[in-house]
GROMACS .gro file of C-alpha atoms in nm:
model
  411
    1MET     CA    1  -1.074  -0.083   1.401
    2PRO     CA    2  -1.193   0.268   1.495
    3ALA     CA    3  -1.243   0.360   1.862
    4PHE     CA    4  -1.621   0.320   1.845
    5GLY     CA    5  -1.670   0.388   2.217
    6ARG     CA    6  -1.441   0.687   2.248
    7GLU     CA    7  -1.587   0.842   1.934
    8GLY     CA    8  -1.943   0.797   2.059
    9VAL     CA    9  -2.051   0.561   1.782
   10LEU     CA   10  -2.144   0.281   2.025
   11SER     CA   11  -2.262   0.294   2.388
   12ALA     CA   12  -2.101   0.078   2.659
   13GLN     CA   13  -2.392  -0.168   2.641
   14GLU     CA   14  -2.371  -0.183   2.262
   15ILE     CA   15  -1.998  -0.256   2.286
   16LYS     CA   16  -2.071  -0.550   2.519
   17LEU     CA   17  -2.332  -0.684   2.278
   18MET     CA   18  -2.097  -0.642   1.983
   19ALA     CA   19  -1.815  -0.822   2.168
   20ALA     CA   20  -2.049  -1.110   2.256
   21TYR     CA   21  -2.160  -1.135   1.895
   22VAL     CA   22  -1.804  -1.135   1.761
   23LEU     CA   23  -1.715  -1.423   1.996
   24GLN     CA   24  -1.986  -1.645   1.848
   25PRO     CA   25  -1.866  -1.925   1.615
   26ALA     CA   26  -1.888  -1.799   1.258
   27PRO     CA   27  -2.116  -1.995   1.023
   28GLN     CA   28  -1.972  -2.119   0.695
   29PRO     CA   29  -2.045  -1.853   0.431
   30PRO     CA   30  -2.236  -1.976   0.127
   31PRO     CA   31  -2.071  -2.029  -0.213
   32ARG     CA   32  -2.153  -1.810  -0.511
   33PRO     CA   33  -2.163  -2.020  -0.829
   34LEU     CA   34  -2.168  -1.884  -1.183
   35GLU     CA   35  -2.544  -1.936  -1.219
   36GLU     CA   36  -2.612  -1.717  -0.917
   37ILE     CA   37  -2.373  -1.451  -1.043
   38LYS     CA   38  -2.543  -1.449  -1.384
   39ALA     CA   39  -2.879  -1.400  -1.214
   40SER     CA   40  -2.747  -1.079  -1.052
   41TRP     CA   41  -2.623  -0.929  -1.381
   42LYS     CA   42  -2.793  -0.610  -1.499
   43LEU     CA   43  -2.713  -0.456  -1.836
   44VAL     CA   44  -2.866  -0.111  -1.796
   45VAL     CA   45  -2.735   0.049  -2.117
   46PRO     CA   46  -2.638  -0.189  -2.399
   47VAL     CA   47  -2.317  -0.107  -2.584
   48ALA     CA   48  -2.510  -0.017  -2.901
   49ASN     CA   49  -2.702   0.252  -2.710
   50ARG     CA   50  -2.396   0.423  -2.565
   51PRO     CA   51  -2.241   0.736  -2.718
   52LYS     CA   52  -1.980   0.688  -2.989
   53ALA     CA   53  -1.794   0.999  -2.870
   54PRO     CA   54  -1.794   1.215  -2.555
   55GLN     CA   55  -2.126   1.401  -2.521
   56THR     CA   56  -2.001   1.656  -2.271
   57LYS     CA   57  -1.805   1.976  -2.329
   58ARG     CA   58  -1.631   1.921  -1.997
   59ASP     CA   59  -1.285   1.764  -1.983
   60TRP     CA   60  -1.400   1.416  -1.881
   61GLN     CA   61  -1.037   1.306  -1.855
   62ASN     CA   62  -1.007   1.542  -1.557
   63TYR     CA   63  -1.303   1.391  -1.370
   64PHE     CA   64  -1.249   1.268  -1.016
   65GLY     CA   65  -1.426   0.956  -0.895
   66VAL     CA   66  -1.501   1.001  -0.525
   67ILE     CA   67  -1.609   0.706  -0.312
   68LEU     CA   68  -1.892   0.788  -0.068
   69ARG     CA   69  -1.825   0.468   0.120
   70ASP     CA   70  -2.086   0.480   0.393
   71ALA     CA   71  -2.355   0.606   0.156
   72GLY     CA   72  -2.291   0.333  -0.102
   73LYS     CA   73  -2.242   0.582  -0.383
   74VAL     CA   74  -1.975   0.724  -0.614
   75ALA     CA   75  -1.967   1.096  -0.694
   76ILE     CA   76  -1.811   1.220  -1.018
   77ILE     CA   77  -1.653   1.565  -0.977
   78ASP     CA   78  -1.531   1.794  -1.256
   79GLY     CA   79  -1.168   1.867  -1.167
   80ALA     CA   80  -1.177   2.206  -1.340
   81SER     CA   81  -1.502   2.357  -1.209
   82LYS     CA   82  -1.516   2.152  -0.886
   83GLU     CA   83  -1.883   2.076  -0.966
   84ARG     CA   84  -2.046   1.742  -0.902
   85VAL     CA   85  -2.156   1.608  -1.241
   86GLY     CA   86  -2.282   1.266  -1.136
   87LEU     CA   87  -2.392   1.057  -0.838
   88ILE     CA   88  -2.411   0.680  -0.888
   89ASP     CA   89  -2.565   0.417  -0.660
   90THR     CA   90  -2.302   0.145  -0.639
   91GLY     CA   91  -2.384  -0.078  -0.342
   92PHE     CA   92  -2.245  -0.131   0.005
   93ALA     CA   93  -1.905   0.007   0.113
   94VAL     CA   94  -1.733   0.072  -0.219
   95HIS     CA   95  -1.365  -0.011  -0.175
   96ILE     CA   96  -1.193   0.108  -0.493
   97LEU     CA   97  -1.245   0.258  -0.836
   98ARG     CA   98  -1.037   0.144  -1.131
   99SER     CA   99  -1.024   0.315  -1.470
  100SER     CA  100  -1.054   0.124  -1.793
  101SER     CA  101  -0.749   0.135  -2.019
  102THR     CA  102  -0.913   0.408  -2.229
  103GLY     CA  103  -1.022   0.603  -1.921
  104ARG     CA  104  -1.381   0.608  -2.044
  105TYR     CA  105  -1.518   0.379  -1.772
  106PHE     CA  106  -1.486   0.354  -1.397
  107TYR     CA  107  -1.522   0.008  -1.245
  108ALA     CA  108  -1.632   0.029  -0.879
  109VAL     CA  109  -1.617  -0.271  -0.646
  110GLY     CA  110  -1.780  -0.284  -0.303
  111ARG     CA  111  -1.754  -0.501   0.004
  112ASP     CA  112  -2.087  -0.656  -0.096
  113GLY     CA  113  -1.907  -0.800  -0.400
  114ARG     CA  114  -2.092  -0.578  -0.645
  115VAL     CA  115  -1.911  -0.440  -0.952
  116THR     CA  116  -2.056  -0.125  -1.108
  117MET     CA  117  -1.955   0.009  -1.450
  118ILE     CA  118  -1.980   0.388  -1.494
  119ASP     CA  119  -1.962   0.555  -1.837
  120LEU     CA  120  -1.804   0.904  -1.830
  121TRP     CA  121  -1.890   1.000  -2.188
  122PRO     CA  122  -2.260   1.097  -2.148
  123GLU     CA  123  -2.347   1.451  -2.039
  124THR     CA  124  -2.422   1.299  -1.698
  125PRO     CA  125  -2.199   1.003  -1.603
  126THR     CA  126  -2.417   0.694  -1.616
  127LEU     CA  127  -2.434   0.347  -1.463
  128VAL     CA  128  -2.432   0.111  -1.762
  129ALA     CA  129  -2.391  -0.233  -1.602
  130GLN     CA  130  -2.373  -0.404  -1.265
  131VAL     CA  131  -2.313  -0.755  -1.133
  132GLN     CA  132  -2.248  -0.920  -0.797
  133GLY     CA  133  -1.963  -1.165  -0.853
  134CYS     CA  134  -1.869  -1.214  -0.488
  135SER     CA  135  -2.023  -1.193  -0.143
  136ASP     CA  136  -1.729  -0.975  -0.034
  137ALA     CA  137  -1.464  -0.820  -0.258
  138ARG     CA  138  -1.202  -0.546  -0.270
  139SER     CA  139  -1.029  -0.569  -0.609
  140VAL     CA  140  -1.119  -0.524  -0.975
  141ASP     CA  141  -0.928  -0.449  -1.295
  142SER     CA  142  -0.972  -0.462  -1.671
  143SER     CA  143  -0.760  -0.628  -1.939
  144LYS     CA  144  -0.496  -0.388  -2.068
  145TYR     CA  145  -0.264  -0.587  -2.296
  146LYS     CA  146  -0.248  -0.476  -2.660
  147GLY     CA  147  -0.540  -0.622  -2.852
  148TYR     CA  148  -0.734  -0.703  -2.533
  149GLU     CA  149  -0.793  -0.350  -2.403
  150ASP     CA  150  -1.106  -0.348  -2.184
  151LYS     CA  151  -1.242  -0.668  -2.337
  152LEU     CA  152  -1.247  -0.839  -1.997
  153VAL     CA  153  -1.277  -0.753  -1.628
  154ILE     CA  154  -1.161  -0.955  -1.328
  155GLU     CA  155  -1.310  -0.929  -0.979
  156GLY     CA  156  -1.119  -1.079  -0.688
  157CYS     CA  157  -1.328  -1.216  -0.403
  158TYR     CA  158  -1.265  -1.209  -0.031
  159TRP     CA  159  -1.548  -1.462  -0.025
  160PRO     CA  160  -1.601  -1.710  -0.184
  161LEU     CA  161  -1.244  -1.819  -0.251
  162GLN     CA  162  -1.251  -1.734  -0.620
  163TYR     CA  163  -1.215  -1.473  -0.887
  164VAL     CA  164  -1.475  -1.393  -1.150
  165VAL     CA  165  -1.406  -1.292  -1.510
  166MET     CA  166  -1.663  -1.080  -1.693
  167ASP     CA  167  -1.711  -0.911  -2.028
  168GLY     CA  168  -1.532  -0.577  -2.011
  169GLN     CA  169  -1.805  -0.386  -2.195
  170THR     CA  170  -2.115  -0.537  -2.034
  171LEU     CA  171  -2.000  -0.716  -1.714
  172GLU     CA  172  -2.168  -1.035  -1.836
  173PRO     CA  173  -2.018  -1.314  -1.618
  174LYS     CA  174  -1.800  -1.558  -1.811
  175ALA     CA  175  -1.616  -1.778  -1.562
  176VAL     CA  176  -1.550  -1.848  -1.196
  177VAL     CA  177  -1.210  -1.983  -1.090
  178ASP     CA  178  -1.133  -2.130  -0.747
  179VAL     CA  179  -0.819  -1.999  -0.574
  180LYS     CA  180  -0.798  -2.225  -0.267
  181THR     CA  181  -0.429  -2.301  -0.230
  182PRO     CA  182  -0.203  -2.443   0.045
  183ALA     CA  183   0.032  -2.206   0.222
  184TYR     CA  184   0.345  -2.147   0.014
  185ASP     CA  185   0.582  -2.225   0.304
  186THR     CA  186   0.424  -2.480   0.539
  187LYS     CA  187   0.197  -2.639   0.273
  188GLU     CA  188  -0.086  -2.645   0.526
  189GLN     CA  189  -0.436  -2.661   0.384
  190LEU     CA  190  -0.606  -2.327   0.437
  191GLU     CA  191  -0.973  -2.264   0.498
  192GLU     CA  192  -0.945  -1.913   0.361
  193VAL     CA  193  -0.747  -1.773   0.067
  194ARG     CA  194  -0.868  -1.427  -0.027
  195VAL     CA  195  -0.786  -1.236  -0.343
  196ALA     CA  196  -0.619  -0.907  -0.253
  197SER     CA  197  -0.460  -0.669  -0.505
  198ILE     CA  198  -0.484  -0.721  -0.883
  199VAL     CA  199  -0.287  -0.546  -1.158
  200ALA     CA  200  -0.286  -0.595  -1.536
  201SER     CA  201   0.048  -0.697  -1.688
  202PRO     CA  202   0.183  -0.493  -1.983
  203PHE     CA  203   0.395  -0.790  -2.099
  204ALA     CA  204   0.127  -1.048  -2.174
  205PRO     CA  205  -0.252  -1.095  -2.165
  206GLN     CA  206  -0.235  -1.163  -1.794
  207TRP     CA  207  -0.343  -1.035  -1.457
  208VAL     CA  208  -0.110  -1.043  -1.158
  209VAL     CA  209  -0.316  -1.152  -0.857
  210SER     CA  210  -0.221  -1.154  -0.487
  211LEU     CA  211  -0.346  -1.458  -0.294
  212LYS     CA  212  -0.350  -1.323   0.057
  213GLU     CA  213  -0.332  -1.612   0.303
  214SER     CA  214  -0.135  -1.859   0.090
  215GLY     CA  215   0.136  -1.607   0.004
  216HIS     CA  216   0.138  -1.664  -0.371
  217VAL     CA  217   0.135  -1.414  -0.654
  218ALA     CA  218  -0.080  -1.583  -0.918
  219ILE     CA  219  -0.059  -1.524  -1.292
  220VAL     CA  220  -0.401  -1.540  -1.461
  221ASP     CA  221  -0.392  -1.582  -1.841
  222TYR     CA  222  -0.700  -1.425  -1.998
  223SER     CA  223  -0.606  -1.538  -2.348
  224LYS     CA  224  -0.676  -1.900  -2.254
  225PRO     CA  225  -1.020  -2.065  -2.231
  226GLY     CA  226  -1.154  -2.048  -1.877
  227PHE     CA  227  -0.905  -1.773  -1.776
  228PRO     CA  228  -0.692  -2.007  -1.563
  229ILE     CA  229  -0.410  -1.949  -1.317
  230VAL     CA  230  -0.103  -2.054  -1.517
  231LYS     CA  231   0.154  -1.993  -1.246
  232LYS     CA  232   0.171  -1.943  -0.870
  233ILE     CA  233   0.483  -1.761  -0.756
  234PRO     CA  234   0.575  -1.832  -0.391
  235ALA     CA  235   0.623  -1.496  -0.222
  236GLU     CA  236   0.513  -1.428   0.138
  237ARG     CA  237   0.196  -1.480   0.335
  238PHE     CA  238  -0.073  -1.219   0.399
  239LEU     CA  239  -0.025  -1.024   0.077
  240HIS     CA  240  -0.234  -0.710   0.061
  241ASP     CA  241  -0.205  -0.392  -0.149
  242GLY     CA  242   0.056  -0.333  -0.415
  243GLY     CA  243   0.143  -0.167  -0.744
  244TRP     CA  244   0.402  -0.119  -1.017
  245ASP     CA  245   0.747   0.033  -1.024
  246HIS     CA  246   0.795   0.317  -1.276
  247THR     CA  247   0.865   0.070  -1.562
  248LYS     CA  248   0.563  -0.148  -1.481
  249ARG     CA  249   0.785  -0.453  -1.481
  250TYR     CA  250   0.812  -0.510  -1.108
  251PHE     CA  251   0.506  -0.570  -0.892
  252MET     CA  252   0.566  -0.453  -0.535
  253VAL     CA  253   0.315  -0.577  -0.278
  254ALA     CA  254   0.294  -0.557   0.100
  255ALA     CA  255   0.295  -0.873   0.310
  256ASN     CA  256   0.167  -0.654   0.587
  257MET     CA  257   0.131  -0.910   0.866
  258ARG     CA  258   0.493  -1.009   0.802
  259ASN     CA  259   0.607  -0.644   0.799
  260GLN     CA  260   0.763  -0.685   0.456
  261MET     CA  261   0.746  -0.567   0.097
  262VAL     CA  262   0.763  -0.832  -0.176
  263VAL     CA  263   0.899  -0.774  -0.528
  264VAL     CA  264   0.793  -0.992  -0.823
  265ASP     CA  265   0.921  -0.962  -1.181
  266ALA     CA  266   0.608  -0.971  -1.396
  267LYS     CA  267   0.809  -1.020  -1.716
  268SER     CA  268   1.009  -1.324  -1.604
  269GLN     CA  269   0.733  -1.427  -1.362
  270LYS     CA  270   0.982  -1.486  -1.083
  271MET     CA  271   1.015  -1.380  -0.724
  272VAL     CA  272   1.288  -1.114  -0.691
  273THR     CA  273   1.316  -1.047  -0.319
  274LYS     CA  274   1.140  -0.941  -0.001
  275PHE     CA  275   1.261  -0.706   0.269
  276ASP     CA  276   1.156  -0.569   0.608
  277THR     CA  277   1.011  -0.218   0.623
  278GLY     CA  278   0.821  -0.168   0.949
  279VAL     CA  279   0.502  -0.258   1.131
  280ARG     CA  280   0.225  -0.336   0.880
  281PRO     CA  281   0.326  -0.158   0.560
  282HIS     CA  282   0.030  -0.025   0.361
  283PRO     CA  283   0.143   0.133   0.032
  284GLY     CA  284  -0.190   0.125  -0.150
  285ARG     CA  285  -0.071   0.123  -0.511
  286GLY     CA  286   0.251   0.291  -0.400
  287ALA     CA  287   0.429   0.595  -0.540
  288ASN     CA  288   0.733   0.620  -0.768
  289TRP     CA  289   0.965   0.921  -0.788
  290LEU     CA  290   1.324   1.017  -0.874
  291ASP     CA  291   1.543   1.061  -0.569
  292PRO     CA  292   1.847   1.286  -0.630
  293GLU     CA  293   2.079   1.031  -0.467
  294PHE     CA  294   1.918   0.690  -0.519
  295GLY     CA  295   1.747   0.724  -0.857
  296TRP     CA  296   1.400   0.580  -0.897
  297VAL     CA  297   1.250   0.487  -0.562
  298ASN     CA  298   0.920   0.375  -0.418
  299GLY     CA  299   0.782   0.418  -0.069
  300THR     CA  300   0.530   0.295   0.183
  301PRO     CA  301   0.371   0.430   0.501
  302HIS     CA  302   0.276   0.193   0.782
  303ILE     CA  303  -0.036   0.123   0.983
  304GLY     CA  304   0.153   0.011   1.293
  305GLU     CA  305   0.412   0.288   1.326
  306GLY     CA  306   0.468   0.645   1.217
  307LYS     CA  307   0.724   0.587   0.947
  308LEU     CA  308   0.774   0.638   0.575
  309VAL     CA  309   1.016   0.387   0.426
  310VAL     CA  310   1.175   0.474   0.091
  311TYR     CA  311   1.344   0.193  -0.102
  312GLY     CA  312   1.540   0.175  -0.424
  313ALA     CA  313   1.344   0.067  -0.732
  314ASP     CA  314   1.590   0.111  -1.019
  315PRO     CA  315   1.772  -0.220  -1.075
  316VAL     CA  316   1.905  -0.107  -1.415
  317ASN     CA  317   2.070   0.225  -1.329
  318LYS     CA  318   2.109   0.194  -0.951
  319PRO     CA  319   2.142  -0.183  -0.886
  320GLN     CA  320   2.332  -0.125  -0.560
  321HIS     CA  321   2.020   0.035  -0.409
  322ALA     CA  322   1.749  -0.175  -0.575
  323TRP     CA  323   1.498  -0.327  -0.333
  324LYS     CA  324   1.684  -0.196  -0.031
  325VAL     CA  325   1.563   0.058   0.223
  326VAL     CA  326   1.748   0.383   0.149
  327ARG     CA  327   1.557   0.628   0.369
  328GLU     CA  328   1.352   0.598   0.687
  329VAL     CA  329   1.152   0.909   0.765
  330LYS     CA  330   0.974   0.955   1.096
  331LEU     CA  331   0.610   1.060   1.074
  332PRO     CA  332   0.408   1.221   1.355
  333GLY     CA  333   0.133   0.957   1.355
  334THR     CA  334   0.068   0.587   1.303
  335GLY     CA  335  -0.215   0.456   1.087
  336GLY     CA  336  -0.082   0.549   0.743
  337LEU     CA  337  -0.280   0.408   0.451
  338PHE     CA  338  -0.187   0.593   0.133
  339ILE     CA  339   0.102   0.761  -0.043
  340LYS     CA  340   0.072   0.966  -0.364
  341THR     CA  341   0.280   1.177  -0.599
  342HIS     CA  342   0.287   1.306  -0.957
  343THR     CA  343   0.574   1.337  -1.204
  344ARG     CA  344   0.524   1.716  -1.216
  345SER     CA  345   0.506   1.759  -0.838
  346PRO     CA  346   0.798   1.812  -0.597
  347TRP     CA  347   0.597   1.649  -0.317
  348VAL     CA  348   0.499   1.304  -0.195
  349TRP     CA  349   0.182   1.303   0.015
  350LEU     CA  350   0.103   1.081   0.314
  351ASP     CA  351  -0.204   1.035   0.534
  352SER     CA  352  -0.265   0.869   0.874
  353PRO     CA  353  -0.642   0.808   0.900
  354LEU     CA  354  -0.608   0.502   1.126
  355SER     CA  355  -0.386   0.673   1.383
  356ASN     CA  356  -0.462   0.609   1.750
  357ASP     CA  357  -0.431   0.985   1.803
  358PRO     CA  358  -0.752   1.162   1.690
  359LYS     CA  359  -0.558   1.474   1.586
  360SER     CA  360  -0.329   1.270   1.361
  361THR     CA  361  -0.624   1.119   1.175
  362ARG     CA  362  -0.693   1.464   1.025
  363GLN     CA  363  -0.333   1.529   0.937
  364VAL     CA  364  -0.146   1.506   0.606
  365CYS     CA  365   0.228   1.527   0.545
  366ALA     CA  366   0.422   1.653   0.243
  367TYR     CA  367   0.760   1.490   0.178
  368SER     CA  368   1.016   1.678  -0.033
  369LYS     CA  369   1.161   1.468  -0.315
  370LYS     CA  370   1.457   1.705  -0.343
  371GLU     CA  371   1.545   1.723   0.027
  372GLY     CA  372   1.451   1.368   0.124
  373LYS     CA  373   1.261   1.480   0.433
  374ILE     CA  374   0.919   1.590   0.553
  375GLU     CA  375   0.854   1.951   0.457
  376LYS     CA  376   0.536   1.997   0.659
  377CYS     CA  377   0.256   1.813   0.840
  378TRP     CA  378  -0.074   1.981   0.922
  379SER     CA  379  -0.444   1.920   0.980
  380VAL     CA  380  -0.653   1.984   0.671
  381SER     CA  381  -0.985   1.973   0.857
  382GLU     CA  382  -1.122   2.015   1.207
  383ARG     CA  383  -1.316   1.687   1.189
  384GLY     CA  384  -1.319   1.341   1.035
  385ARG     CA  385  -1.026   1.151   0.891
  386ALA     CA  386  -0.809   1.275   0.605
  387VAL     CA  387  -0.764   0.982   0.369
  388HIS     CA  388  -0.632   0.917   0.018
  389PHE     CA  389  -0.495   1.162  -0.236
  390GLU     CA  390  -0.546   1.215  -0.607
  391TYR     CA  391  -0.384   1.470  -0.837
  392ASP     CA  392  -0.569   1.651  -1.109
  393LYS     CA  393  -0.480   1.598  -1.474
  394SER     CA  394  -0.215   1.872  -1.477
  395GLY     CA  395  -0.045   1.764  -1.156
  396SER     CA  396  -0.089   2.114  -1.009
  397GLU     CA  397  -0.358   2.023  -0.753
  398VAL     CA  398  -0.385   1.739  -0.506
  399TRP     CA  399  -0.724   1.645  -0.357
  400VAL     CA  400  -0.771   1.470  -0.023
  401SER     CA  401  -1.092   1.323   0.117
  402VAL     CA  402  -1.224   1.396   0.466
  403TRP     CA  403  -1.407   1.083   0.582
  404ASP     CA  404  -1.683   1.188   0.819
  405LYS     CA  405  -2.061   1.181   0.857
  406GLN     CA  406  -2.056   1.505   0.659
  407GLY     CA  407  -1.763   1.443   0.426
  408GLU     CA  408  -1.570   1.700   0.229
  409LEU     CA  409  -1.294   1.730  -0.029
  410ILE     CA  410  -0.991   1.946   0.040
  411VAL     CA  411  -0.800   2.083  -0.261
   0.00000   0.00000   0.00000
C-alpha cells in the first residue's frame, strides 16, 4: 500500500478514520448471478454495423493502449506519431488490457468487474460493447485456439467466486461458473477463492486459470456446454500473475505469498515443478530471452526485495538448467512489478513502482542479455511512479508510464 501519509494524500486524522474503518468486520459481499450480469450488458455497436476493414490510414497494429487507472479511461496512442487517437470511458480502476487474437480489439477489465470492448478499426477507436460480469475483477482473455479465435471471452472474478464466459464479438453473457474449491494441500474449505491470471492455451480450446487461494491451476474447456472446469492441477497457494515460456507450452505463475514460481505443462496438463525465487515474486506476464550461457530463460522481479531472478526455461535444449535459478541480479530498489523485453532488443527492462524509497519508484533498470548484468538504472521522471513497459511494433522503442496525478509517457 502506498505511504498515504508521507505522500500527503491523507491527513493524520483521515489515517485514523481509515484505520478504524478497515478494522470493522467486513459484510458478506453480494453474489452476481447471470440474470444480473445480463442486465448490465450494453451492445453499443452491433457486429453488422462495424467496419469490414480498417478505416484508418494509421498503422493500427502499432497502437498503444494506455490505462488511465485513476480516471477510469483507456487512451489509444499512435505509436508512430505519438498522437492520442482515442479516449474510452471504461469504468473504475482498469487493471489490464488484453488484445484479441486478431489484434483488432482491446478487452479492458476494471476493478469494478466491468469488461469493455474497444474496436481499433474505425478512424477513432470506439467502445462497441460493455458488461459487468463481476463486482471485482483483474483478468480477461479471449479464445485463441484454431477455429475458436475470438468467439468467446472469459472474465475472472475476485468477487464473486466465479468466472463469466461471454460472446467474444458482443460480450453477451453466456455462463457463470463457480470456482469455490478447497485448498490443494490442507483440503480446508475456503471462504474466498479468487481468479487471478488467465491465459489461452494453444494446444486445445481451453483457458488456463489460476485459482489464487486454493492453489490450483484450472483448465476451462470452452468447447464443452457450460464452459466447465475439466481439471484442477494442484500447484501452490496464492497464485497471482503469470505467462508463457517462449514455446507457449509451459505456464509459469507466481505463488507470491509463498515466494515461489510454479511451472505447469499446458499440453500434458500436469504440474512440472515449483522453486523459490525471493520475497513476493511479481513477473506480470514475464519475459523470455536467449541467454548466451543458459539458453532460453525467463525472469521475475520481486515486490519484497530488490532482486531480479533469472531461471532456465528450455527443457529441450538445456534440460540441466530448466526451471532452476541461474542468475540472481541485485536491483537498487524493492517493489518491482513488471519485466519486459523484445526479440529484437538487447535489453530487459525492470521497474520498481512499489519501492519504499520514493526515488526508486521513479527508476527503471536495463539488464543486458549479452552480459547477464544490469547495464544502467536511472530515474525517467522527477515525479510519480514509473510502471510497466511496452515496446512498439518494431522493437526499437520502449514506452514506460509515469503514474501520477498528471501522468505522462516516457519513450
